[in-house]
Amino acid sequence: MKEISTLSLPQTFQKRMADLLGPELPDFLASYLRPRSNSLRVNTLKITPEDFAALGLFPLKPVPWCPEGFYYAYQDYPGKHPYHQAGVYYIQEPSAMAVAAYLDPRPGDCVLDLAAAPGGKSTQIASSLQGQGLLWSNEIDRKRSRILLENLERWGTARMIVSCETPENLSQALPGFFHKILLDAPCSGEGMFRKDPGALRHWSVQHVLSCAFRQQKILESAASLLKEGGTLVYSTCTFSPEENEYCIINFLNNHPDFGLEPLPKLHPDFVESALLPGTIRLYPHRVDGEGHFIARLMRKPSSAVPLGEKTAGQQSREKHLPGHHQNTTHRQGQGNTPNKKTKSPDLSLVSDSEIFSDLRDLLRPEAGDLLSDDPSSGNPSSGNPSSGNPSSGDLSSGGLFSSGRHSLISHEGHYWLDPLAGKLLPKLNILCRGLYLGQKKTGRFLPGYALAHAQEAGHFKEYSSFLAGSLELEAYLHGEEISSPGPDGWTVIGVDSFPLGWGRRSGGRLKNHYPKNLRQ
């Protein structure tokens, strides 16, 4: 692995770091001569960290500040293992795992990840929510937002909304909507020089100041999205005070309705900032990871619009019609890549009976508890769903497809399980609202990739398991047909007990329905 010579670090950058670190500067510079750390985070929606470690796939060492995080040797390439395609773990830089830990999302919270791509912190939040509440993940860049959606679907996330919006548009549309917000702000990337040499090539003091200006604007939008009493975690992967402490100090000076919540040290070598006590810095010469800054803010009571209460401007932007109406993206087939063009379809609430017969053909009665109608689930939509009375077509009481505080929505034969129970939203560019179930096409139901990942293997009526490294599994991930004895019809293909995607069996041959954009 290539290291960065201290001679390649700009002298201006080294002087600025000397001002921050004093006598620790030599140790800091020496860290650039060492290989960076590599780590993964286990998907606790699918397996416990203990059970994963017991599999012995690779030599692992725990990440001290993240119970589900493990270091691995870079030559092991876990990203090439089919368990990665199955969403069993996510490749994530170890210091980045501390950010969502400080946000501390709990089951039932309504959480926004405002700058979410590629999805590492969003998947960590999804695991903490345990299928309750709501995760709203936003990314302003359209290409990166598609990658974000792919990663969340692979993770098995059901109660989610993925949007491709500006922070300003979100703040105007959803004031005071979220209990907790994560703003991992775009930054100059000083803390990632070992990982991303491109950040080093683009570095300049002017770039730092430009990032700081942009961060102040994004933080303003994030603040208005937070409900009273809510928590906002601000983080960067840079060292510059302009993007970190000074950004928070300027914000607090202009927002007396916000306060700084002092952060505890999740590890003895986390550093409390001398510039702003109560905030945390991570340095690569102190921890086995890259550089980060983290601050936690709280919006004081009686300062935000209560959750669910709309301003006059927001009300004027809504169309009060059955179902919900918003700019969204039409999903094609069972892949998970949106159209390039944004459409504004009417997504209609539908009766469960329209697709429940198809779902019953695929799933066992015990399928899922991802979307419970338990009032303690913390669904941000309160009251009865606008879809009407509960349907008699439920697969299980209180389970994934139970009626209550969610509903089925559709557009042009595509179906989603809506975590907002048909709640009206302003016009926003939304890529996915809830769990994508599949598409009804020429009278036949085509189940969605996301549905395969949101269920355990034992919840499918037909599940075909292959060993990691087998020729059949390799062929499936390449998009090829494979031999598969068994009854004709849909089956889920998996690696061991972890689903990967769908196939349709006919005469002992399995037609491949693994999304084309994911094939290896």
mmCIF file of C-alpha atoms in Angstrom, residues 3-158:
data_model
loop_
_atom_site.group_PDB
_atom_site.id
_atom_site.type_symbol
_atom_site.label_atom_id
_atom_site.label_comp_id
_atom_site.label_asym_id
_atom_site.label_seq_id
_atom_site.Cartn_x
_atom_site.Cartn_y
_atom_site.Cartn_z
ATOM 1 C CA GLU A 3 2.212 5.839 1.824
ATOM 2 C CA ILE A 4 2.362 9.632 1.617
ATOM 3 C CA SER A 5 5.756 11.167 2.238
ATOM 4 C CA THR A 6 5.751 14.053 4.680
ATOM 5 C CA LEU A 7 7.598 15.969 1.963
ATOM 6 C CA SER A 8 4.435 15.860 -0.185
ATOM 7 C CA LEU A 9 2.361 17.614 2.468
ATOM 8 C CA PRO A 10 2.135 21.349 1.694
ATOM 9 C CA GLN A 11 4.272 23.484 3.980
ATOM 10 C CA THR A 12 1.291 25.726 4.706
ATOM 11 C CA PHE A 13 -0.693 22.688 5.833
ATOM 12 C CA GLN A 14 2.172 21.513 8.050
ATOM 13 C CA LYS A 15 2.420 24.952 9.671
ATOM 14 C CA ARG A 16 -1.310 25.012 10.360
ATOM 15 C CA MET A 17 -1.092 21.552 11.923
ATOM 16 C CA ALA A 18 1.853 22.711 14.060
ATOM 17 C CA ASP A 19 -0.378 25.467 15.431
ATOM 18 C CA LEU A 20 -2.972 22.831 16.358
ATOM 19 C CA LEU A 21 -0.721 20.063 17.658
ATOM 20 C CA GLY A 22 2.403 21.729 18.998
ATOM 21 C CA PRO A 23 4.876 19.061 20.178
ATOM 22 C CA GLU A 24 2.712 16.259 18.707
ATOM 23 C CA LEU A 25 3.430 17.402 15.146
ATOM 24 C CA PRO A 26 6.317 14.933 14.516
ATOM 25 C CA ASP A 27 4.126 12.000 15.549
ATOM 26 C CA PHE A 28 1.321 13.318 13.333
ATOM 27 C CA LEU A 29 3.626 13.624 10.311
ATOM 28 C CA ALA A 30 5.079 10.174 10.981
ATOM 29 C CA SER A 31 1.575 8.682 10.755
ATOM 30 C CA TYR A 32 1.627 9.411 7.011
ATOM 31 C CA LEU A 33 4.484 6.937 6.630
ATOM 32 C CA ARG A 34 2.318 4.121 7.974
ATOM 33 C CA PRO A 35 -0.357 2.254 6.002
ATOM 34 C CA ARG A 36 -3.888 3.365 6.760
ATOM 35 C CA SER A 37 -6.268 1.086 8.625
ATOM 36 C CA ASN A 38 -8.982 -0.937 6.915
ATOM 37 C CA SER A 39 -12.218 -1.921 8.603
ATOM 38 C CA LEU A 40 -15.715 -3.225 8.095
ATOM 39 C CA ARG A 41 -18.917 -2.895 10.076
ATOM 40 C CA VAL A 42 -21.253 -5.854 10.575
ATOM 41 C CA ASN A 43 -24.931 -5.565 9.652
ATOM 42 C CA THR A 44 -26.658 -6.312 12.952
ATOM 43 C CA LEU A 45 -29.983 -6.534 11.111
ATOM 44 C CA LYS A 46 -28.658 -9.794 9.637
ATOM 45 C CA ILE A 47 -26.077 -11.216 12.072
ATOM 46 C CA THR A 48 -24.540 -10.449 15.450
ATOM 47 C CA PRO A 49 -20.910 -9.281 15.586
ATOM 48 C CA GLU A 50 -20.054 -12.342 17.678
ATOM 49 C CA ASP A 51 -21.556 -14.752 15.157
ATOM 50 C CA PHE A 52 -19.849 -12.947 12.292
ATOM 51 C CA ALA A 53 -16.451 -13.127 13.969
ATOM 52 C CA ALA A 54 -17.027 -16.831 14.639
ATOM 53 C CA LEU A 55 -17.389 -17.468 10.891
ATOM 54 C CA GLY A 56 -13.651 -16.911 10.533
ATOM 55 C CA LEU A 57 -13.843 -15.349 7.065
ATOM 56 C CA PHE A 58 -10.803 -13.155 7.718
ATOM 57 C CA PRO A 59 -8.554 -12.337 10.682
ATOM 58 C CA LEU A 60 -10.373 -9.572 12.577
ATOM 59 C CA LYS A 61 -9.570 -7.120 15.350
ATOM 60 C CA PRO A 62 -12.348 -5.111 17.085
ATOM 61 C CA VAL A 63 -12.715 -1.372 16.520
ATOM 62 C CA PRO A 64 -12.742 -0.115 20.152
ATOM 63 C CA TRP A 65 -15.429 2.566 19.711
ATOM 64 C CA CYS A 66 -17.833 0.522 17.578
ATOM 65 C CA PRO A 67 -19.026 -2.894 18.852
ATOM 66 C CA GLU A 68 -19.936 -4.055 15.351
ATOM 67 C CA GLY A 69 -16.725 -2.752 13.745
ATOM 68 C CA PHE A 70 -13.634 -4.827 12.920
ATOM 69 C CA TYR A 71 -10.217 -4.134 11.432
ATOM 70 C CA TYR A 72 -9.030 -6.436 8.651
ATOM 71 C CA ALA A 73 -5.845 -6.763 6.600
ATOM 72 C CA TYR A 74 -6.177 -4.963 3.266
ATOM 73 C CA GLN A 75 -4.926 -7.995 1.328
ATOM 74 C CA ASP A 76 -8.011 -9.963 2.439
ATOM 75 C CA TYR A 77 -10.288 -7.904 0.128
ATOM 76 C CA PRO A 78 -13.610 -8.479 1.937
ATOM 77 C CA GLY A 79 -15.328 -6.307 -0.670
ATOM 78 C CA LYS A 80 -14.922 -9.187 -3.129
ATOM 79 C CA HIS A 81 -16.580 -11.756 -0.864
ATOM 80 C CA PRO A 82 -20.250 -12.537 -1.697
ATOM 81 C CA TYR A 83 -21.183 -11.717 1.905
ATOM 82 C CA HIS A 84 -20.510 -8.107 0.960
ATOM 83 C CA GLN A 85 -22.998 -8.367 -1.921
ATOM 84 C CA ALA A 86 -25.446 -9.883 0.568
ATOM 85 C CA GLY A 87 -25.190 -6.847 2.845
ATOM 86 C CA VAL A 88 -23.660 -8.792 5.728
ATOM 87 C CA TYR A 89 -21.131 -6.012 6.297
ATOM 88 C CA TYR A 90 -20.141 -2.581 4.996
ATOM 89 C CA ILE A 91 -16.578 -1.463 4.238
ATOM 90 C CA GLN A 92 -16.137 1.698 6.324
ATOM 91 C CA GLU A 93 -13.220 3.744 7.613
ATOM 92 C CA PRO A 94 -12.907 3.114 11.393
ATOM 93 C CA SER A 95 -12.958 6.739 12.601
ATOM 94 C CA ALA A 96 -16.145 7.359 10.605
ATOM 95 C CA MET A 97 -17.929 4.754 12.743
ATOM 96 C CA ALA A 98 -17.746 7.092 15.746
ATOM 97 C CA VAL A 99 -20.000 9.714 14.147
ATOM 98 C CA ALA A 100 -23.268 7.741 14.153
ATOM 99 C CA ALA A 101 -22.375 6.408 17.602
ATOM 100 C CA TYR A 102 -22.400 9.990 18.918
ATOM 101 C CA LEU A 103 -25.760 10.628 17.204
ATOM 102 C CA ASP A 104 -27.097 7.655 19.207
ATOM 103 C CA PRO A 105 -30.221 6.886 17.146
ATOM 104 C CA ARG A 106 -32.790 4.795 19.018
ATOM 105 C CA PRO A 107 -35.632 2.601 17.726
ATOM 106 C CA GLY A 108 -38.563 4.872 16.911
ATOM 107 C CA ASP A 109 -36.510 7.986 16.125
ATOM 108 C CA CYS A 110 -37.147 9.993 12.969
ATOM 109 C CA VAL A 111 -33.601 10.547 11.662
ATOM 110 C CA LEU A 112 -32.181 12.554 8.760
ATOM 111 C CA ASP A 113 -28.769 11.897 7.227
ATOM 112 C CA LEU A 114 -28.481 15.123 5.251
ATOM 113 C CA ALA A 115 -25.349 14.409 3.162
ATOM 114 C CA ALA A 116 -25.560 10.650 3.173
ATOM 115 C CA ALA A 117 -23.748 9.131 0.169
ATOM 116 C CA PRO A 118 -22.331 6.605 -0.183
ATOM 117 C CA GLY A 119 -24.275 5.335 2.821
ATOM 118 C CA GLY A 120 -21.873 4.175 5.520
ATOM 119 C CA LYS A 121 -23.358 6.292 8.277
ATOM 120 C CA SER A 122 -26.921 5.764 6.997
ATOM 121 C CA THR A 123 -26.553 1.987 7.171
ATOM 122 C CA GLN A 124 -25.169 2.340 10.697
ATOM 123 C CA ILE A 125 -28.206 4.444 11.655
ATOM 124 C CA ALA A 126 -30.532 1.890 10.039
ATOM 125 C CA SER A 127 -29.055 -0.858 12.206
ATOM 126 C CA SER A 128 -29.589 1.225 15.342
ATOM 127 C CA LEU A 129 -33.232 1.940 14.442
ATOM 128 C CA GLN A 130 -33.892 -1.826 14.299
ATOM 129 C CA GLY A 131 -36.701 -1.466 11.773
ATOM 130 C CA GLN A 132 -38.605 1.149 13.777
ATOM 131 C CA GLY A 133 -39.050 4.873 13.224
ATOM 132 C CA LEU A 134 -37.809 6.435 9.985
ATOM 133 C CA LEU A 135 -34.470 6.978 8.260
ATOM 134 C CA TRP A 136 -34.443 9.767 5.677
ATOM 135 C CA SER A 137 -31.198 9.738 3.681
ATOM 136 C CA ASN A 138 -30.473 12.630 1.341
ATOM 137 C CA GLU A 139 -27.741 13.220 -1.214
ATOM 138 C CA ILE A 140 -27.611 16.245 -3.508
ATOM 139 C CA ASP A 141 -25.543 14.526 -6.228
ATOM 140 C CA ARG A 142 -27.752 12.347 -8.413
ATOM 141 C CA LYS A 143 -25.170 9.690 -9.265
ATOM 142 C CA ARG A 144 -24.112 9.349 -5.642
ATOM 143 C CA SER A 145 -27.755 9.215 -4.530
ATOM 144 C CA ARG A 146 -28.249 6.065 -6.622
ATOM 145 C CA ILE A 147 -25.277 4.427 -4.914
ATOM 146 C CA LEU A 148 -26.757 5.469 -1.569
ATOM 147 C CA LEU A 149 -30.053 3.764 -2.423
ATOM 148 C CA GLU A 150 -28.291 0.586 -3.557
ATOM 149 C CA ASN A 151 -26.374 0.355 -0.291
ATOM 150 C CA LEU A 152 -29.463 0.931 1.856
ATOM 151 C CA GLU A 153 -31.467 -1.690 -0.035
ATOM 152 C CA ARG A 154 -28.629 -4.198 0.248
ATOM 153 C CA TRP A 155 -28.523 -3.453 3.979
ATOM 154 C CA GLY A 156 -32.163 -4.552 4.270
ATOM 155 C CA THR A 157 -33.482 -1.099 5.199
ATOM 156 C CA ALA A 158 -37.270 -0.905 4.934
#
